[in-house]
């Protein structure tokens, strides 16, 4: 079985990692752990920065930092889920398109992705990577919700 785990550092992404680690996978299963660096050249151009070298330098720095974190996460998953052959892969582009393209090219049987937990209004304005993946994926998709965020500091004594 080929599992494509798409992560972005969000709490729901952490929950997706936990889900992949705790599940008993068939022997010889493969997990490809991906994260996407958004292609932001157009944002720099709109902001008036037409310096290609500056763009390349920022992208290289971001790629190296992200690749380092991705490798560490893949290594941890490999230790926690020894039945999986784990490989990390850094993707560059628009998150939805990059993840869907990777799933198709690699021949993924399952995409596991966290739900960022946006409400309906935010989803309308921002779009939802997990929803778009579920609608257009070439394989099954599992969307994992993270724990609800703690928003207050109120405590209660339990007797």
Coordinates of C-alpha atoms in Angstrom, one line a residue:
X1 CA 0.0 0.0 0.0
X2 CA 1.2 3.5 -0.8
X3 CA 0.3 6.2 1.6
X4 CA 0.9 9.9 0.8
X5 CA 0.9 11.9 4.0
X6 CA 0.7 15.6 3.3
X7 CA 1.7 17.8 6.2
X8 CA 1.9 21.6 6.8
X9 CA 2.9 22.0 10.5
X10 CA -0.7 22.7 11.7
X11 CA -2.2 20.9 14.7
X12 CA -4.4 18.8 12.4
X13 CA -1.3 17.9 10.4
X14 CA 0.2 16.6 13.6
X15 CA -2.9 14.6 14.2
X16 CA -2.5 13.1 10.7
X17 CA 1.1 12.1 11.5
X18 CA -0.2 10.4 14.7
X19 CA -2.9 8.6 12.8
X20 CA -0.4 7.2 10.3
X21 CA 2.0 6.2 13.1
X22 CA -0.6 4.3 15.2
X23 CA -2.3 2.3 12.4
X24 CA -1.2 -1.2 11.6
X25 CA -0.4 -1.1 7.9
X26 CA 0.0 -4.1 5.6
X27 CA 3.6 -5.5 5.2
X28 CA 5.8 -3.7 2.7
X29 CA 3.7 -0.5 2.8
X30 CA 5.3 2.7 1.7
X31 CA 4.7 6.2 3.1
X32 CA 5.7 9.3 1.3
X33 CA 5.7 12.3 3.5
X34 CA 5.3 15.5 1.6
X35 CA 5.1 19.2 2.4
X36 CA 4.6 22.0 -0.1
X37 CA 6.5 25.3 -0.3
X38 CA 4.1 27.7 -2.0
X39 CA 5.4 29.2 -5.2
X40 CA 5.4 32.9 -4.2
X41 CA 7.3 34.5 -7.1
X42 CA 4.1 36.1 -8.3
X43 CA 3.6 37.7 -4.8
X44 CA 7.1 39.2 -4.9
X45 CA 6.5 40.5 -8.3
X46 CA 3.2 42.1 -7.3
X47 CA 5.0 43.7 -4.3
X48 CA 7.4 45.3 -6.7
X49 CA 10.4 43.0 -6.0
X50 CA 11.6 42.0 -9.5
X51 CA 14.9 40.8 -8.2
X52 CA 15.2 37.1 -9.4
X53 CA 18.3 36.5 -7.3
X54 CA 16.5 37.7 -4.1
X55 CA 13.6 35.3 -5.0
X56 CA 16.0 32.4 -5.6
X57 CA 17.8 33.1 -2.3
X58 CA 14.6 33.2 -0.3
X59 CA 13.3 30.0 -2.0
X60 CA 16.6 28.2 -1.4
X61 CA 16.7 29.1 2.3
X62 CA 13.0 28.2 2.8
X63 CA 13.5 24.9 0.9
X64 CA 16.5 23.9 3.0
X65 CA 14.8 24.7 6.4
X66 CA 11.6 22.9 5.3
X67 CA 13.5 19.9 3.9
X68 CA 15.4 19.5 7.2
X69 CA 12.2 19.5 9.2
X70 CA 10.6 17.1 6.7
X71 CA 13.5 14.7 7.0
X72 CA 13.3 14.8 10.8
X73 CA 9.5 14.0 10.7
X74 CA 10.0 11.2 8.2
X75 CA 12.7 9.7 10.4
X76 CA 10.5 9.9 13.4
X77 CA 7.6 8.2 11.6
X78 CA 9.9 5.5 10.4
X79 CA 11.0 4.8 14.0
X80 CA 7.4 4.8 15.3
X81 CA 5.9 2.8 12.4
X82 CA 8.6 0.3 11.4
X83 CA 6.2 -1.5 9.1
X84 CA 6.4 1.5 6.8
X85 CA 9.1 2.3 4.3
X86 CA 9.2 6.1 4.7
X87 CA 10.5 8.7 2.3
X88 CA 10.3 12.5 2.5
X89 CA 9.7 14.7 -0.5
X90 CA 9.6 18.4 -0.7
X91 CA 7.2 19.8 -3.2
X92 CA 7.1 23.4 -4.6
X93 CA 3.9 24.9 -6.1
X94 CA 0.3 25.4 -5.2
X95 CA -0.5 23.0 -2.3
X96 CA -3.5 21.3 -3.8
X97 CA -2.1 20.9 -7.3
X98 CA 1.3 19.7 -6.0
X99 CA -0.2 17.1 -3.7
X100 CA -2.6 15.8 -6.3
X101 CA 0.1 15.6 -8.9
X102 CA 2.4 13.7 -6.6
X103 CA -0.4 11.3 -5.6
X104 CA -1.1 10.5 -9.3
X105 CA 2.6 10.3 -10.4
X106 CA 3.6 8.1 -7.4
X107 CA 0.5 5.9 -7.6
X108 CA -0.7 6.6 -4.1
X109 CA -3.5 4.3 -2.7
X110 CA -4.4 6.7 0.1
X111 CA -3.8 10.4 0.8
X112 CA -3.8 11.4 4.5
X113 CA -4.1 15.0 5.2
X114 CA -5.1 17.2 8.2
X115 CA -8.1 19.4 8.2
X116 CA -7.0 22.9 9.1
X117 CA -10.2 23.4 11.0
X118 CA -11.4 26.5 9.1
X119 CA -15.1 27.4 9.7
X120 CA -17.4 27.7 6.7
X121 CA -16.8 31.4 6.2
X122 CA -13.0 31.1 6.3
X123 CA -13.3 28.1 4.0
X124 CA -15.3 30.2 1.5
X125 CA -12.7 32.9 1.4
X126 CA -9.5 30.9 1.7
X127 CA -10.4 27.7 0.0
X128 CA -9.7 24.4 1.6
X129 CA -6.7 22.2 0.5
X130 CA -8.1 19.1 2.2
X131 CA -11.5 19.6 0.6
X132 CA -10.0 20.1 -2.8
X133 CA -7.9 17.0 -2.4
X134 CA -10.9 15.0 -1.4
X135 CA -12.9 16.2 -4.4
X136 CA -10.1 15.6 -7.0
X137 CA -7.8 12.9 -5.7
X138 CA -7.0 9.9 -7.9
X139 CA -7.3 7.6 -4.8
X140 CA -8.9 7.4 -1.4
X141 CA -8.5 10.4 1.0
X142 CA -8.5 10.5 4.8
X143 CA -8.9 13.9 6.4
X144 CA -7.8 13.9 10.0
X145 CA -9.0 16.5 12.5
X146 CA -6.7 17.8 15.1
X147 CA -7.8 18.3 18.7
X148 CA -9.9 21.3 19.4
X149 CA -7.7 24.3 20.2
X150 CA -7.7 25.5 23.7
X151 CA -8.8 29.1 23.7
X152 CA -9.2 30.0 27.4
X153 CA -7.3 29.7 30.6
X154 CA -10.1 28.8 32.8
X155 CA -9.5 25.9 35.1
X156 CA -11.8 24.0 37.4
X157 CA -11.0 21.9 40.4
X158 CA -12.1 18.3 40.1
X159 CA -12.8 16.6 43.4

